[in-house]
mmCIF file of N, CA, C and O in Angstrom:
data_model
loop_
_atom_site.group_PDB
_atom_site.id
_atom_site.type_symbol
_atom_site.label_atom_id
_atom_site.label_comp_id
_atom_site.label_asym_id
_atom_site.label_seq_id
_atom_site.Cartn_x
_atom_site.Cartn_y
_atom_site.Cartn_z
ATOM 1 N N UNK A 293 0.835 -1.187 0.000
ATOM 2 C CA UNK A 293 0.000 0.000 0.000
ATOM 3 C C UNK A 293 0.877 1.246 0.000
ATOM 4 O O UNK A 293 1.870 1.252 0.729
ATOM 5 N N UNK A 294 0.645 2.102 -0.615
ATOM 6 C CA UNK A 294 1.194 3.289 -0.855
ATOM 7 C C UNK A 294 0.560 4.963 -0.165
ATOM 8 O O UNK A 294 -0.653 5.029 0.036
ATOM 9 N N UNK A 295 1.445 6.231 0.157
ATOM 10 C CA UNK A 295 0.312 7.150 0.725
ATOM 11 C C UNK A 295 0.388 7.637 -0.800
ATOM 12 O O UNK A 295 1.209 7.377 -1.680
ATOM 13 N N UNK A 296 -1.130 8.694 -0.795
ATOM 14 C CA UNK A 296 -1.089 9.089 -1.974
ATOM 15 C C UNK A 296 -1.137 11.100 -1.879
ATOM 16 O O UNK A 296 -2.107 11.748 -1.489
ATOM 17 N N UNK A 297 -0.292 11.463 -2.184
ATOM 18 C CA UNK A 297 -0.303 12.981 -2.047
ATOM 19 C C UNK A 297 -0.707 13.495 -2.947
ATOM 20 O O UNK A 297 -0.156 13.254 -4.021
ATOM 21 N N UNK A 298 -2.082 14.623 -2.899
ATOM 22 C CA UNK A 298 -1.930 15.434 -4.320
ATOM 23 C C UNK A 298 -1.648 17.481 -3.819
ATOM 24 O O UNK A 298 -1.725 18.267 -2.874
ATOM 25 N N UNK A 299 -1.350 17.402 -5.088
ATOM 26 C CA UNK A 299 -0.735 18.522 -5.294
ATOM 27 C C UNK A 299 -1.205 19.439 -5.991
ATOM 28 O O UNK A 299 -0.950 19.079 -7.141
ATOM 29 N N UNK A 300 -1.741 20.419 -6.040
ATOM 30 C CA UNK A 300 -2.364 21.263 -6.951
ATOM 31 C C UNK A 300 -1.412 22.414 -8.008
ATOM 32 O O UNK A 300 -0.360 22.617 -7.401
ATOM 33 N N UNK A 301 -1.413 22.969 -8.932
ATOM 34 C CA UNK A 301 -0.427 23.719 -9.124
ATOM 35 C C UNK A 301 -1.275 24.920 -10.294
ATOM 36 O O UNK A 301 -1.977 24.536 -11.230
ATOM 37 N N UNK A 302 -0.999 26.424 -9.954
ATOM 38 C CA UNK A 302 -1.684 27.293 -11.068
ATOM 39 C C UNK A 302 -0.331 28.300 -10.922
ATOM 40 O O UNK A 302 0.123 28.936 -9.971
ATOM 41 N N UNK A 303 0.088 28.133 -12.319
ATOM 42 C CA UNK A 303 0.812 28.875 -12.717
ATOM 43 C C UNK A 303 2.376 28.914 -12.183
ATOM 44 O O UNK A 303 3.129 29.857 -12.428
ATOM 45 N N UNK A 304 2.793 27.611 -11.328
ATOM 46 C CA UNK A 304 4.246 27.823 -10.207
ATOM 47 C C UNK A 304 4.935 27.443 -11.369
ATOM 48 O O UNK A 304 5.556 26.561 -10.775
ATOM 49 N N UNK A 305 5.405 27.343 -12.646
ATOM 50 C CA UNK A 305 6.317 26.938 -13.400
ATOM 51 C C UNK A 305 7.687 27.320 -13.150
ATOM 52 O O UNK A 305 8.430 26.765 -13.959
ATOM 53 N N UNK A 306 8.443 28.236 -12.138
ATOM 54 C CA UNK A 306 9.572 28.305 -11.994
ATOM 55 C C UNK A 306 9.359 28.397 -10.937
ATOM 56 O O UNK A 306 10.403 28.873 -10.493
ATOM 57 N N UNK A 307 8.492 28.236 -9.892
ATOM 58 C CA UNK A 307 8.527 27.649 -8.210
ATOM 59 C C UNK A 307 8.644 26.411 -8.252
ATOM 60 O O UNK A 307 9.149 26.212 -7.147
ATOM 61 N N UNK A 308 8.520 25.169 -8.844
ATOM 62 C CA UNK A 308 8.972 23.680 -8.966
ATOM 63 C C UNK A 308 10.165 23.493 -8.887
ATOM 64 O O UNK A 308 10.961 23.909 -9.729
ATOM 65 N N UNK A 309 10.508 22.779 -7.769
ATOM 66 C CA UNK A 309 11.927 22.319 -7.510
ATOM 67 C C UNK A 309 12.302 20.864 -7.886
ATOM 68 O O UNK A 309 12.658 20.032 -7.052
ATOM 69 N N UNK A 310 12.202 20.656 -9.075
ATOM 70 C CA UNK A 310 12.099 19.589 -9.769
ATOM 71 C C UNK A 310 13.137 18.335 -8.483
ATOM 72 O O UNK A 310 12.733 17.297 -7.958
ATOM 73 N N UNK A 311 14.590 19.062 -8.354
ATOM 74 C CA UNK A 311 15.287 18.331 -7.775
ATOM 75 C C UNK A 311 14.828 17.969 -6.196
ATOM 76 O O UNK A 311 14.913 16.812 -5.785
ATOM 77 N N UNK A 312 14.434 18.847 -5.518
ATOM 78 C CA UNK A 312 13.992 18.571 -4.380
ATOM 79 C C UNK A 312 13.056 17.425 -4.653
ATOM 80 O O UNK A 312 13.384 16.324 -4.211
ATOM 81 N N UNK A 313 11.881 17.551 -5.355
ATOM 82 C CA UNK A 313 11.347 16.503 -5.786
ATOM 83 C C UNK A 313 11.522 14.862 -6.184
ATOM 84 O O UNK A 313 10.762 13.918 -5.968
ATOM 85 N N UNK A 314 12.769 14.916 -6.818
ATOM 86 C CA UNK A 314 12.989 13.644 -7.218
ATOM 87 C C UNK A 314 14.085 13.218 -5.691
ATOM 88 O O UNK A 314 14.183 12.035 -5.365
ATOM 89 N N UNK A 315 14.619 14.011 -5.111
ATOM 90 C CA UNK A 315 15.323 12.984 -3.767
ATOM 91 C C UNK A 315 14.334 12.546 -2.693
ATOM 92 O O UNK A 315 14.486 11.685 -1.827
ATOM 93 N N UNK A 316 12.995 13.552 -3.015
ATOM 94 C CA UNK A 316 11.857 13.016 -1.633
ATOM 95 C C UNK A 316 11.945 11.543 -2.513
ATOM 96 O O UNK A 316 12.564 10.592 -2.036
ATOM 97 N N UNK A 317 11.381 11.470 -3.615
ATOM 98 C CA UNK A 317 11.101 10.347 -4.257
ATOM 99 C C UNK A 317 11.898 9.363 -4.201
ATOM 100 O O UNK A 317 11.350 8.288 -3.957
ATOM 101 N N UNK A 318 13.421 9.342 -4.396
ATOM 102 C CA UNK A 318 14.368 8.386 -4.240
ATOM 103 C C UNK A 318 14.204 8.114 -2.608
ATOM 104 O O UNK A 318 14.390 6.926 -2.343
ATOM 105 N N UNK A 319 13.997 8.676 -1.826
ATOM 106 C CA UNK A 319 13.753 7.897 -0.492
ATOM 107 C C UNK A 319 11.975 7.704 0.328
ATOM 108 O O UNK A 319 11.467 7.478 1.427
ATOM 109 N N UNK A 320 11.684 7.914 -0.752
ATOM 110 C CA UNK A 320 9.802 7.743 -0.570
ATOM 111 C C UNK A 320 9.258 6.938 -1.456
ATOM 112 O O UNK A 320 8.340 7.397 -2.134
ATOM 113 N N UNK A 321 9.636 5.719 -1.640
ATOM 114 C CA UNK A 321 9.023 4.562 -2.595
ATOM 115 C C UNK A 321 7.365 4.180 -2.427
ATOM 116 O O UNK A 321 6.542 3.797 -3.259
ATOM 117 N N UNK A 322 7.248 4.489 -0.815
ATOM 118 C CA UNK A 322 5.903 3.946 -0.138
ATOM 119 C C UNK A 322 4.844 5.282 -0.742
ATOM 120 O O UNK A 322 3.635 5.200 -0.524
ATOM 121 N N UNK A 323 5.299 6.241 -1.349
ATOM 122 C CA UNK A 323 4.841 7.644 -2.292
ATOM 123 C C UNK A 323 4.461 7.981 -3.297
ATOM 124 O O UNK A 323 5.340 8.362 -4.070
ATOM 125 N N UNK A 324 2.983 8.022 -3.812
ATOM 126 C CA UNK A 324 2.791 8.002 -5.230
ATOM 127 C C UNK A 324 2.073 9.845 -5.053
ATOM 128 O O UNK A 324 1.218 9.966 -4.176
ATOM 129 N N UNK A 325 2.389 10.936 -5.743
ATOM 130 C CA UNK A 325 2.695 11.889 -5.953
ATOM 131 C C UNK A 325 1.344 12.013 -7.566
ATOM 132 O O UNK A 325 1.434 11.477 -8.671
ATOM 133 N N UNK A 326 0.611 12.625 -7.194
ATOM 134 C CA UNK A 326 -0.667 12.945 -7.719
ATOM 135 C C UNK A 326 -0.532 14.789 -8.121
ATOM 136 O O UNK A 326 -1.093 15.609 -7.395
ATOM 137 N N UNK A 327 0.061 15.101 -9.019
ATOM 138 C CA UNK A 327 0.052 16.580 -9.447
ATOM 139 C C UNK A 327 -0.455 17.227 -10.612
ATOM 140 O O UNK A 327 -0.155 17.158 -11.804
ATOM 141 N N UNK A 328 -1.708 18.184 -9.650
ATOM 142 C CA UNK A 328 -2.267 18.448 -10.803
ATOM 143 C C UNK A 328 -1.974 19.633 -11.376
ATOM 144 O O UNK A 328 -1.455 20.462 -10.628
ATOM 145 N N UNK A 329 -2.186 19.977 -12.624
ATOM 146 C CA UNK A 329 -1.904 21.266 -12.939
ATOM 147 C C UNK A 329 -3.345 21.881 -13.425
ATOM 148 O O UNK A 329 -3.911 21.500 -14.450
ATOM 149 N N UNK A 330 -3.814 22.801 -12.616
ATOM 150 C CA UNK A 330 -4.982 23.630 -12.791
ATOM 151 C C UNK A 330 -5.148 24.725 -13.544
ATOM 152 O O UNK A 330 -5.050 25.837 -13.024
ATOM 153 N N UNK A 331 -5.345 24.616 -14.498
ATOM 154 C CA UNK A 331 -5.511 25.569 -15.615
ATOM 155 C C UNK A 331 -4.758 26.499 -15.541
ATOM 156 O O UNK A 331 -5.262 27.536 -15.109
ATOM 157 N N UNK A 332 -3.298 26.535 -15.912
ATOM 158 C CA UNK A 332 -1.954 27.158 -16.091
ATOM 159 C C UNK A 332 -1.756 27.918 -17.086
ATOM 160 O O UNK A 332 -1.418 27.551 -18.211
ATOM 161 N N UNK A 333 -1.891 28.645 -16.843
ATOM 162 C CA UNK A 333 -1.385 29.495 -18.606
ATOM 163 C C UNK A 333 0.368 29.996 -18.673
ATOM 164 O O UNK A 333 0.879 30.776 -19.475
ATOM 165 N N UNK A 334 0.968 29.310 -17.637
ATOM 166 C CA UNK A 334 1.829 29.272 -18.311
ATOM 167 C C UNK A 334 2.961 27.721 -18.735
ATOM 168 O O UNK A 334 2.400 26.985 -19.547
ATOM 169 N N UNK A 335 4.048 27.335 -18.392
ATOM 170 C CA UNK A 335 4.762 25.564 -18.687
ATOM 171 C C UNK A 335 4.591 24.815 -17.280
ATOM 172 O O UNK A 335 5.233 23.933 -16.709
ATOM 173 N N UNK A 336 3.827 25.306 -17.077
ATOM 174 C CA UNK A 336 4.109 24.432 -15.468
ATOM 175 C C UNK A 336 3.338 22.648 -16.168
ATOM 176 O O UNK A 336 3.249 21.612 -15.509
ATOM 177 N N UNK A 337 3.128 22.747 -16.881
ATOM 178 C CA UNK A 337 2.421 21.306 -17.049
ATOM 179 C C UNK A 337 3.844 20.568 -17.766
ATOM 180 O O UNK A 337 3.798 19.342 -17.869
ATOM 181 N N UNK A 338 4.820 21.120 -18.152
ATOM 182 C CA UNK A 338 5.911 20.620 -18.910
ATOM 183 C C UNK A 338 6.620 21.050 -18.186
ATOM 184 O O UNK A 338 7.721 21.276 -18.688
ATOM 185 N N UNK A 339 6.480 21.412 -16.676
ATOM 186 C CA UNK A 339 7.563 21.302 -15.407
ATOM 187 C C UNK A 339 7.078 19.507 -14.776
ATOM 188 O O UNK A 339 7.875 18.667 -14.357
ATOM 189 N N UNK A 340 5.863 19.384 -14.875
ATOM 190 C CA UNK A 340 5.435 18.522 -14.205
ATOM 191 C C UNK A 340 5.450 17.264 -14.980
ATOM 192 O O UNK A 340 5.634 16.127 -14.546
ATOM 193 N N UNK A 341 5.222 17.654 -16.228
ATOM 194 C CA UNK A 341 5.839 16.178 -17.393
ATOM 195 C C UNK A 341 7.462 15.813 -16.863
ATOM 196 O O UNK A 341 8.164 14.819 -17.052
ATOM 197 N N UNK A 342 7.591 16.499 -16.465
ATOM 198 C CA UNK A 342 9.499 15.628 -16.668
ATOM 199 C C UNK A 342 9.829 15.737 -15.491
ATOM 200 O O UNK A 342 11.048 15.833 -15.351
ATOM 201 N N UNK A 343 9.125 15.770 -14.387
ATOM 202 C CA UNK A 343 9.194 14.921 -13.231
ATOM 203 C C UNK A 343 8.534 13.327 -13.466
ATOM 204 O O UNK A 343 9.142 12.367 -12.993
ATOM 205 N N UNK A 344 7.384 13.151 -14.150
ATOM 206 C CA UNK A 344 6.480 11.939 -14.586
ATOM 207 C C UNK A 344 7.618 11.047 -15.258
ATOM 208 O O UNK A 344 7.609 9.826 -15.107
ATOM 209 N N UNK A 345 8.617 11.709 -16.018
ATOM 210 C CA UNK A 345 9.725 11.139 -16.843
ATOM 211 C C UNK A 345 10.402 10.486 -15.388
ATOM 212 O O UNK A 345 9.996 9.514 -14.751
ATOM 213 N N UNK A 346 11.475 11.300 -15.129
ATOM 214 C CA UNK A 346 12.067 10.910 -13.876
ATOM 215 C C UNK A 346 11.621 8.738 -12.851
ATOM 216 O O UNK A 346 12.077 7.601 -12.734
ATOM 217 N N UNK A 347 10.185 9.853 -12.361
ATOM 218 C CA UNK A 347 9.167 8.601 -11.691
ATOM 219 C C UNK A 347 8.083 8.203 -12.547
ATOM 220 O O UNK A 347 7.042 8.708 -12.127
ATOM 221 N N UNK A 348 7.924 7.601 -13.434
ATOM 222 C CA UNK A 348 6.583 7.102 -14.153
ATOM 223 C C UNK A 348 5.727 6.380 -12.996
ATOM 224 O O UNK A 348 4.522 6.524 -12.792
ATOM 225 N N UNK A 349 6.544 5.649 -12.355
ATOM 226 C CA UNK A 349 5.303 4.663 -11.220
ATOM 227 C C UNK A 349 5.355 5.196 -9.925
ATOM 228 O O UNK A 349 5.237 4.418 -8.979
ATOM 229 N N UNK A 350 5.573 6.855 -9.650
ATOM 230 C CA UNK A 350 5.040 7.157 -8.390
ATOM 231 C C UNK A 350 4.501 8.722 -8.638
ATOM 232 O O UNK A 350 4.486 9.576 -7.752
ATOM 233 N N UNK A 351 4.054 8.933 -10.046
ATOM 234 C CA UNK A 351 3.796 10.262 -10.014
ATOM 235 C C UNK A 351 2.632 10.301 -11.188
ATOM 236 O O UNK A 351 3.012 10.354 -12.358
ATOM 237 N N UNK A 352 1.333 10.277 -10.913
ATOM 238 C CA UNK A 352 0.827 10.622 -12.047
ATOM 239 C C UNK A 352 0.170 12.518 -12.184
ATOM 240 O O UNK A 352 -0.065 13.287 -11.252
ATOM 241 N N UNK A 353 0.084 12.679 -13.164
ATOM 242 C CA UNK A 353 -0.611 13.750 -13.544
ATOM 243 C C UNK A 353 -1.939 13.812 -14.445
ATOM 244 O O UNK A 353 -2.309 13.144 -15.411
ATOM 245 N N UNK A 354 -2.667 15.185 -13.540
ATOM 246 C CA UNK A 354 -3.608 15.068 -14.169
ATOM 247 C C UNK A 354 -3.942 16.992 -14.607
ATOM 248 O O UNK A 354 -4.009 17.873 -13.750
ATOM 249 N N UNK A 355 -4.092 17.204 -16.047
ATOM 250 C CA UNK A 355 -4.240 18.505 -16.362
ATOM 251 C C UNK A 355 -5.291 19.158 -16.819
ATOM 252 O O UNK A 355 -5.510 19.187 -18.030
ATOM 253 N N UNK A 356 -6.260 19.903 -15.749
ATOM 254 C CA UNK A 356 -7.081 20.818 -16.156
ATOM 255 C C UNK A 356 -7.169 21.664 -17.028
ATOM 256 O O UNK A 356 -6.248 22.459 -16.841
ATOM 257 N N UNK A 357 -7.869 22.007 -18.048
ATOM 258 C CA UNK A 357 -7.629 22.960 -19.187
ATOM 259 C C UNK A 357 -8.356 24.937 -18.275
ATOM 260 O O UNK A 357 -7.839 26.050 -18.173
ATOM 261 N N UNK A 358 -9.207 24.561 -18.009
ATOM 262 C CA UNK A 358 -9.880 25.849 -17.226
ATOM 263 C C UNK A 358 -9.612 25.354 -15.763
ATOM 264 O O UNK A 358 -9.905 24.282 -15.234
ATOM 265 N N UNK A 359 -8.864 26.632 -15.189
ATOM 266 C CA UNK A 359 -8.879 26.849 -13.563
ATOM 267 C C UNK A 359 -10.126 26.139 -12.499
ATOM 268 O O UNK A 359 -10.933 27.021 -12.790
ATOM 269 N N UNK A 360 -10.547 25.670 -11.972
ATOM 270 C CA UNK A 360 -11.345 25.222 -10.830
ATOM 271 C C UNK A 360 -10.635 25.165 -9.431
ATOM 272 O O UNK A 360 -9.487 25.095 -8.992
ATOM 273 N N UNK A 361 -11.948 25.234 -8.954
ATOM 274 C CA UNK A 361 -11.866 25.662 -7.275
ATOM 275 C C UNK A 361 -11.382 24.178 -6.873
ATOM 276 O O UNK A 361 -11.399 23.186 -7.602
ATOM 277 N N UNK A 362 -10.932 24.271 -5.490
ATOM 278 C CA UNK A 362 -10.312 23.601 -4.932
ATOM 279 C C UNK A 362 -10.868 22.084 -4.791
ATOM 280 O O UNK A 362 -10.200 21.143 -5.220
ATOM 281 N N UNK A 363 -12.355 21.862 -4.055
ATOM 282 C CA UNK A 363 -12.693 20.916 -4.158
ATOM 283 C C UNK A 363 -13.147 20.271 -5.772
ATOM 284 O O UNK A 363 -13.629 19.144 -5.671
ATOM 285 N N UNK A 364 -13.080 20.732 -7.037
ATOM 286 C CA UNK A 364 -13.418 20.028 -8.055
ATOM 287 C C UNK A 364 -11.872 19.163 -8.218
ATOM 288 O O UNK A 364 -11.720 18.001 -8.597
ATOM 289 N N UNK A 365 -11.075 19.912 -7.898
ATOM 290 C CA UNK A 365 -9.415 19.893 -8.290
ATOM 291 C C UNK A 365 -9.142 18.566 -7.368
ATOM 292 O O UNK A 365 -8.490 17.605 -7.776
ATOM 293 N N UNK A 366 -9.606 18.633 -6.350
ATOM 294 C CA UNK A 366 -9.349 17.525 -5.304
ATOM 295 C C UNK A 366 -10.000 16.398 -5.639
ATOM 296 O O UNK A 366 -9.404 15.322 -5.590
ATOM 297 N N UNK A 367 -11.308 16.479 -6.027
ATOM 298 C CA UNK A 367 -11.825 15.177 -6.862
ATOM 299 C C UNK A 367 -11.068 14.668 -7.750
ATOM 300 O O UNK A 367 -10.636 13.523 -7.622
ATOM 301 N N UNK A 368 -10.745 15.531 -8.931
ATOM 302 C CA UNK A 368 -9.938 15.004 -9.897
ATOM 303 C C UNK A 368 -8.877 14.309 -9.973
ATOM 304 O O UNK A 368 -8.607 13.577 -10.926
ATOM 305 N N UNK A 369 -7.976 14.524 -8.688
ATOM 306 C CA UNK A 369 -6.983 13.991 -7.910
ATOM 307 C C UNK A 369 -7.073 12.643 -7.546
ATOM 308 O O UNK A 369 -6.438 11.684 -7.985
ATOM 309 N N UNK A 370 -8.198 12.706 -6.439
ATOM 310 C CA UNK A 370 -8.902 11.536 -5.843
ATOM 311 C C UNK A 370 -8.933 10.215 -7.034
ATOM 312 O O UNK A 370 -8.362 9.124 -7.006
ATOM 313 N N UNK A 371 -9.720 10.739 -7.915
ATOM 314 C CA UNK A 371 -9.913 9.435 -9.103
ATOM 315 C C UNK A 371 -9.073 9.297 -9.935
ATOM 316 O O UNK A 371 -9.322 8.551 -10.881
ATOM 317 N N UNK A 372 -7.900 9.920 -9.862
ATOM 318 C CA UNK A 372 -6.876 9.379 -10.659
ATOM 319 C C UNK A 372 -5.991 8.444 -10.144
ATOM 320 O O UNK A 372 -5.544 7.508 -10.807
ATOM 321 N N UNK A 373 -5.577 8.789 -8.347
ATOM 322 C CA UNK A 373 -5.281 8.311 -8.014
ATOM 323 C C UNK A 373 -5.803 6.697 -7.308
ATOM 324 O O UNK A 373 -4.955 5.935 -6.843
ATOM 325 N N UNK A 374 -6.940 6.426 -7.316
ATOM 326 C CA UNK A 374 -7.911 5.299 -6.697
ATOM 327 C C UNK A 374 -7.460 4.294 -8.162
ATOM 328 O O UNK A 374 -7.108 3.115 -8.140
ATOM 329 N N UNK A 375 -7.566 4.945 -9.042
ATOM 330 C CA UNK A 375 -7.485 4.019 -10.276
ATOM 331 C C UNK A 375 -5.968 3.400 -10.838
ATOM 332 O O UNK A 375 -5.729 2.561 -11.707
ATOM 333 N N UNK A 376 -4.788 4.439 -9.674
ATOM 334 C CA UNK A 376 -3.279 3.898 -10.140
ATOM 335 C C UNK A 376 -3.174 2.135 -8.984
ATOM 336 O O UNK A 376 -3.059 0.946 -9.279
ATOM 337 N N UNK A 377 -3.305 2.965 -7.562
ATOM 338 C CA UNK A 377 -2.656 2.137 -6.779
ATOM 339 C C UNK A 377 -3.779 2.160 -5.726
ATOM 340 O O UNK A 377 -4.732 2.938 -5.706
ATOM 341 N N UNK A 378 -3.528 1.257 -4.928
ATOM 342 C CA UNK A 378 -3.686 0.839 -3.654
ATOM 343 C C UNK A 378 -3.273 1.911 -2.518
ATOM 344 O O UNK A 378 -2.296 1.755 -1.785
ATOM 345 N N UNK A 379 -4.376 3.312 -2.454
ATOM 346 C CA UNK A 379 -3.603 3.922 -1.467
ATOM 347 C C UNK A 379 -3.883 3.549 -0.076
ATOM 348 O O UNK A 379 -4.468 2.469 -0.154
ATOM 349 N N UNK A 380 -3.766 3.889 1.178
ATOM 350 C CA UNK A 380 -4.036 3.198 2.372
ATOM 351 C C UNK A 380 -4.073 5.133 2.986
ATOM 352 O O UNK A 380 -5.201 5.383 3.412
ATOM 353 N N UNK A 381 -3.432 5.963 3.047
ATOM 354 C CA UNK A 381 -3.650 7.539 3.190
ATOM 355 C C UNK A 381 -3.709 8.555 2.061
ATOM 356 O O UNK A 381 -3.251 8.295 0.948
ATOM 357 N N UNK A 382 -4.303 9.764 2.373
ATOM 358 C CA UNK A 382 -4.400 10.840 1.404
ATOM 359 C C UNK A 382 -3.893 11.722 1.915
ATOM 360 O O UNK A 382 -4.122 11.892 3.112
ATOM 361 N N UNK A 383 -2.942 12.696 1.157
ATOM 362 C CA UNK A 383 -3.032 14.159 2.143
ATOM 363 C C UNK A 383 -3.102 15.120 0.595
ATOM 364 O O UNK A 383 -3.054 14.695 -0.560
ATOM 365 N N UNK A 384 -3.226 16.489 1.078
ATOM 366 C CA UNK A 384 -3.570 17.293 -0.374
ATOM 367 C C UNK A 384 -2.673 18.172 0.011
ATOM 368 O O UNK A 384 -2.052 17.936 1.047
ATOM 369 N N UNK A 385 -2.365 19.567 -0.852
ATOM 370 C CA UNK A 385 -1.236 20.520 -0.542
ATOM 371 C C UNK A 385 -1.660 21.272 -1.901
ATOM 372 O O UNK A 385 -1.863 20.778 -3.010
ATOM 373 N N UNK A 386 -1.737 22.699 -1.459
ATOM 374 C CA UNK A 386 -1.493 23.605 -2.561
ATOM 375 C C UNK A 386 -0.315 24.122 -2.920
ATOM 376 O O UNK A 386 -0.331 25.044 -3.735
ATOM 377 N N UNK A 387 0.923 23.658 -2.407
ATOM 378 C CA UNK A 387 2.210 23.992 -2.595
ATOM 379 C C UNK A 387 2.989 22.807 -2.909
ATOM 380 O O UNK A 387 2.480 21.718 -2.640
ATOM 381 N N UNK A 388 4.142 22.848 -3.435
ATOM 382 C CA UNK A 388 5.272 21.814 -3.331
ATOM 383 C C UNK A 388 6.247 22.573 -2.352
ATOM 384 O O UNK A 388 6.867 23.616 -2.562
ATOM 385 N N UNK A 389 6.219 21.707 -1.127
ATOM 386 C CA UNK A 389 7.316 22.227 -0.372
ATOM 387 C C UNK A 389 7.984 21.031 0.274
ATOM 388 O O UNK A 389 7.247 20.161 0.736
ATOM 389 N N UNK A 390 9.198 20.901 0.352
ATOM 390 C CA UNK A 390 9.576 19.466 0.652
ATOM 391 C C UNK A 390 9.069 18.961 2.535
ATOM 392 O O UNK A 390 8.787 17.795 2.813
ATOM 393 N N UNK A 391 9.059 19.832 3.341
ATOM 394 C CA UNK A 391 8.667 19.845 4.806
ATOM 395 C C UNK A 391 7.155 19.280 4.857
ATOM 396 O O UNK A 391 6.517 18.572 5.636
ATOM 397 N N UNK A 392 6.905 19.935 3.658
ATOM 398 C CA UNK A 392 5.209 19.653 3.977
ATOM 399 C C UNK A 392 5.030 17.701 3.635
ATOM 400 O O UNK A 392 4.545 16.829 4.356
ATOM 401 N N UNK A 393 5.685 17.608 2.184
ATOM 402 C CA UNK A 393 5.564 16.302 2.134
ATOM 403 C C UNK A 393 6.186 15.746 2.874
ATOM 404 O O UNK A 393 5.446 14.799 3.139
ATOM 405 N N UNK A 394 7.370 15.576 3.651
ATOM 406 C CA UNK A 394 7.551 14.994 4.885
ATOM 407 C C UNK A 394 6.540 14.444 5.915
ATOM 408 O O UNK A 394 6.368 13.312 6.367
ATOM 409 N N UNK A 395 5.818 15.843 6.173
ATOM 410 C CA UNK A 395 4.317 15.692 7.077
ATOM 411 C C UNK A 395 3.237 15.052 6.493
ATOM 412 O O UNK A 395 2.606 14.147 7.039
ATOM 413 N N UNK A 396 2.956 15.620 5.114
ATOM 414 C CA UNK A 396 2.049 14.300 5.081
ATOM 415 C C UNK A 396 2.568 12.952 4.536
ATOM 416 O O UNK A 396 1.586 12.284 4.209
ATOM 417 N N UNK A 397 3.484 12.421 4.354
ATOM 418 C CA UNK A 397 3.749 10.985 4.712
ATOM 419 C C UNK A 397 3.772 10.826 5.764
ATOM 420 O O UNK A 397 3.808 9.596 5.804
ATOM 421 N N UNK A 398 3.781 11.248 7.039
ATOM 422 C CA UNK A 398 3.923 10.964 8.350
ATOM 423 C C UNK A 398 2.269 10.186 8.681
ATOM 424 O O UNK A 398 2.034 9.323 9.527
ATOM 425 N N UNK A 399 1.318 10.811 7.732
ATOM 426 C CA UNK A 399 -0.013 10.804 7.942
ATOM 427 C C UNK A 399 -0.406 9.335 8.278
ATOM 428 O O UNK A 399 -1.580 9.049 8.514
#
């Protein structure tokens, strides 16, 4: 069983710390990483493709074309992730910050 984190993202295309990202991942296997990108107008969805490169089996994405509020965004999350893996926890985050995912794997 895996936790499953999602992530929301509008517009952070040069707030993504791609690298911070991939060392949570090299020591968070039990981590499947759910990031969505919410109607971005600008590359943040081709910040978040080549993290998917990196981890194919602990990161899926899912990309909104028009902006939505938080709970539609969180659904969308929800069923992408129910349909990868076996999660056993959820936690959500409107940021990528590496402290935070710390905490919610702790969940």
């Amino acid at each position: 069983m895996k936790t499953g984190i999602i992530i929301t993202f509008y517009n952070q295309e040069n707030k993504i710390n791609k690298q911070k990202v991939i060392n949570f991942l090299k020591h968070s296997k039990h981590v499947h990483l759910c990031l969505i990108n919410n109607g971005s107008t600008d590359n943040t969805i081709s910040a978040l493709e080549e993290l998917k490169e990196a981890f194919p089996k602990n990161i899926t994405i899912g990309n909104i074309k028009n902006h939505k509020g938080t709970v539609a965004v969180l659904r969308i999350g929800f069923r992408l992730l129910m349909k990868i893996e076996k999660i056993n926890s959820l936690g959500y985050s409107s940021e990528l910050n590496e402290n935070k995912l710390e905490a919610l794997c702790d969940l």
